[in-house]
Amino acid sequence: MLKRKLSTRSMIALGILASSALIAPAVLAVQIYGTQDTGDKVLIRYHRSDWVKIQPKQSGTLAWNCPSNAYTVGGGFETRAEQGNSSSGFSMIHSFPSSEHQWTVRFRNTDDIARDVRVYNICAD
């Protein structure tokens, strides 16, 4: 499969969709965008990891892969405190594409209670 460039317009629309997508297991949403240079269709899928518990005062690194036939075009993370903890003691260190198929997040839980974290990877077929 050849890599394809997404147009700026597609990436802006993708960001808007990613920020407003309903959350469901496995693939969160599917959108198809034409590229400006070839007119070919690009299938965009939103994937997310399961929740991972990060203990108090601990750092962690999480990564999530696209399927082997897809490429990472964006990503991010979500965090939530355990029930009853309204503190926001969470520091993002890095959030970046670590390969053409993977999104990686590095963070530190500065709370006195565990927090849950999950990674999102936006993949283009």
mmCIF file of C-alpha atoms in Angstrom:
data_model
loop_
_atom_site.group_PDB
_atom_site.id
_atom_site.type_symbol
_atom_site.label_atom_id
_atom_site.label_comp_id
_atom_site.label_asym_id
_atom_site.label_seq_id
_atom_site.Cartn_x
_atom_site.Cartn_y
_atom_site.Cartn_z
ATOM 1 C CA MET A 1 0.000 0.000 0.000
ATOM 2 C CA LEU A 2 1.306 3.438 -0.896
ATOM 3 C CA LYS A 3 1.256 6.167 1.701
ATOM 4 C CA ARG A 4 -1.141 8.969 0.844
ATOM 5 C CA LYS A 5 -1.134 12.559 2.045
ATOM 6 C CA LEU A 6 -4.312 13.902 3.599
ATOM 7 C CA SER A 7 -5.297 17.401 2.574
ATOM 8 C CA THR A 8 -5.278 20.201 5.150
ATOM 9 C CA ARG A 9 -9.052 20.458 4.835
ATOM 10 C CA SER A 10 -9.385 16.741 5.639
ATOM 11 C CA MET A 11 -7.100 17.050 8.678
ATOM 12 C CA ILE A 12 -9.142 19.978 10.056
ATOM 13 C CA ALA A 13 -12.365 18.019 9.590
ATOM 14 C CA LEU A 14 -10.690 14.992 11.175
ATOM 15 C CA GLY A 15 -9.745 17.035 14.255
ATOM 16 C CA ILE A 16 -13.308 18.280 14.632
ATOM 17 C CA LEU A 17 -14.698 14.763 14.270
ATOM 18 C CA ALA A 18 -12.144 13.332 16.699
ATOM 19 C CA SER A 19 -13.062 15.860 19.357
ATOM 20 C CA SER A 20 -16.784 15.170 19.051
ATOM 21 C CA ALA A 21 -16.877 11.421 18.302
ATOM 22 C CA LEU A 22 -19.078 9.213 20.427
ATOM 23 C CA ILE A 23 -17.024 6.698 22.376
ATOM 24 C CA ALA A 24 -17.521 2.982 21.711
ATOM 25 C CA PRO A 25 -15.203 -0.032 21.956
ATOM 26 C CA ALA A 26 -12.670 -0.860 19.206
ATOM 27 C CA VAL A 27 -13.179 1.408 16.179
ATOM 28 C CA LEU A 28 -14.841 4.614 17.353
ATOM 29 C CA ALA A 29 -15.839 6.095 14.016
ATOM 30 C CA VAL A 30 -15.155 5.756 10.330
ATOM 31 C CA GLN A 31 -14.913 8.643 7.881
ATOM 32 C CA ILE A 32 -13.797 8.606 4.247
ATOM 33 C CA TYR A 33 -11.922 11.587 2.809
ATOM 34 C CA GLY A 34 -10.644 12.195 -0.708
ATOM 35 C CA THR A 35 -7.090 13.436 -1.008
ATOM 36 C CA GLN A 36 -6.399 16.649 -2.853
ATOM 37 C CA ASP A 37 -3.506 15.294 -4.927
ATOM 38 C CA THR A 38 -4.946 12.000 -6.268
ATOM 39 C CA GLY A 39 -8.667 12.037 -5.553
ATOM 40 C CA ASP A 40 -8.288 8.574 -3.984
ATOM 41 C CA LYS A 41 -10.426 7.822 -0.964
ATOM 42 C CA VAL A 42 -8.753 7.446 2.436
ATOM 43 C CA LEU A 43 -10.533 5.525 5.184
ATOM 44 C CA ILE A 44 -10.070 7.109 8.636
ATOM 45 C CA ARG A 45 -10.634 4.975 11.751
ATOM 46 C CA TYR A 46 -10.430 5.993 15.389
ATOM 47 C CA HIS A 47 -8.992 3.315 17.697
ATOM 48 C CA ARG A 48 -8.486 3.450 21.452
ATOM 49 C CA SER A 49 -6.837 1.290 24.087
ATOM 50 C CA ASP A 50 -8.502 -0.109 27.171
ATOM 51 C CA TRP A 51 -8.234 1.871 30.420
ATOM 52 C CA VAL A 52 -4.874 1.359 32.167
ATOM 53 C CA LYS A 53 -4.557 2.155 35.884
ATOM 54 C CA ILE A 54 -1.583 4.357 36.829
ATOM 55 C CA GLN A 55 -0.709 4.307 40.504
ATOM 56 C CA PRO A 56 -0.128 7.506 42.547
ATOM 57 C CA LYS A 57 3.144 9.345 41.963
ATOM 58 C CA GLN A 58 4.061 7.007 39.075
ATOM 59 C CA SER A 59 5.057 7.732 35.488
ATOM 60 C CA GLY A 60 3.966 5.631 32.567
ATOM 61 C CA THR A 61 4.218 5.173 28.829
ATOM 62 C CA LEU A 62 1.353 3.785 26.763
ATOM 63 C CA ALA A 63 1.314 3.047 23.036
ATOM 64 C CA TRP A 64 -1.452 1.946 20.688
ATOM 65 C CA ASN A 65 -1.023 0.586 17.149
ATOM 66 C CA CYS A 66 -2.994 0.950 13.953
ATOM 67 C CA PRO A 67 -3.698 -2.253 12.035
ATOM 68 C CA SER A 68 -0.708 -3.255 9.864
ATOM 69 C CA ASN A 69 -2.364 -1.936 6.689
ATOM 70 C CA ALA A 70 -3.039 1.539 8.166
ATOM 71 C CA TYR A 71 -0.940 4.567 9.093
ATOM 72 C CA THR A 72 -1.131 6.851 12.128
ATOM 73 C CA VAL A 73 -2.329 10.353 11.218
ATOM 74 C CA GLY A 74 -3.093 11.588 14.744
ATOM 75 C CA GLY A 75 -3.669 10.537 18.310
ATOM 76 C CA GLY A 76 -4.010 11.568 21.907
ATOM 77 C CA PHE A 77 -5.158 10.364 25.303
ATOM 78 C CA GLU A 78 -7.906 10.532 27.901
ATOM 79 C CA THR A 79 -7.582 10.330 31.678
ATOM 80 C CA ARG A 80 -10.040 10.007 34.531
ATOM 81 C CA ALA A 81 -9.634 9.961 38.288
ATOM 82 C CA GLU A 82 -10.924 7.115 40.392
ATOM 83 C CA GLN A 83 -14.381 7.630 41.827
ATOM 84 C CA GLY A 84 -14.476 10.303 44.520
ATOM 85 C CA ASN A 85 -11.224 11.968 43.454
ATOM 86 C CA SER A 86 -11.792 15.376 41.890
ATOM 87 C CA SER A 87 -8.096 16.272 41.775
ATOM 88 C CA SER A 88 -6.474 16.949 38.423
ATOM 89 C CA GLY A 89 -2.933 15.874 39.295
ATOM 90 C CA PHE A 90 -1.830 14.584 35.930
ATOM 91 C CA SER A 91 1.132 15.790 33.855
ATOM 92 C CA MET A 92 1.473 15.045 30.161
ATOM 93 C CA ILE A 93 5.125 14.659 29.212
ATOM 94 C CA HIS A 94 4.842 13.546 25.555
ATOM 95 C CA SER A 95 2.092 12.620 23.109
ATOM 96 C CA PHE A 96 3.481 11.748 19.670
ATOM 97 C CA PRO A 97 3.526 9.318 16.725
ATOM 98 C CA SER A 98 6.327 6.871 17.637
ATOM 99 C CA SER A 99 6.200 5.138 14.247
ATOM 100 C CA GLU A 100 4.046 5.298 11.148
ATOM 101 C CA HIS A 101 1.645 2.829 12.813
ATOM 102 C CA GLN A 102 1.806 3.807 16.516
ATOM 103 C CA TRP A 103 0.819 6.650 18.879
ATOM 104 C CA THR A 104 2.680 6.925 22.220
ATOM 105 C CA VAL A 105 1.809 8.879 25.364
ATOM 106 C CA ARG A 106 4.173 9.489 28.323
ATOM 107 C CA PHE A 107 2.765 11.008 31.517
ATOM 108 C CA ARG A 108 3.027 11.276 35.298
ATOM 109 C CA ASN A 109 0.237 10.785 37.839
ATOM 110 C CA THR A 110 0.910 13.430 40.499
ATOM 111 C CA ASP A 111 -2.286 12.557 42.413
ATOM 112 C CA ASP A 112 -2.363 10.712 45.734
ATOM 113 C CA ILE A 113 -4.791 8.236 44.168
ATOM 114 C CA ALA A 114 -4.638 6.054 41.042
ATOM 115 C CA ARG A 115 -5.845 7.406 37.686
ATOM 116 C CA ASP A 116 -7.011 5.639 34.547
ATOM 117 C CA VAL A 117 -5.508 6.507 31.172
ATOM 118 C CA ARG A 118 -6.156 5.352 27.605
ATOM 119 C CA VAL A 119 -4.569 6.144 24.253
ATOM 120 C CA TYR A 120 -6.325 7.114 21.011
ATOM 121 C CA ASN A 121 -4.808 6.399 17.599
ATOM 122 C CA ILE A 122 -6.345 7.851 14.429
ATOM 123 C CA CYS A 123 -5.473 5.593 11.503
ATOM 124 C CA ALA A 124 -5.751 6.045 7.724
ATOM 125 C CA ASP A 125 -6.114 3.030 5.432
#
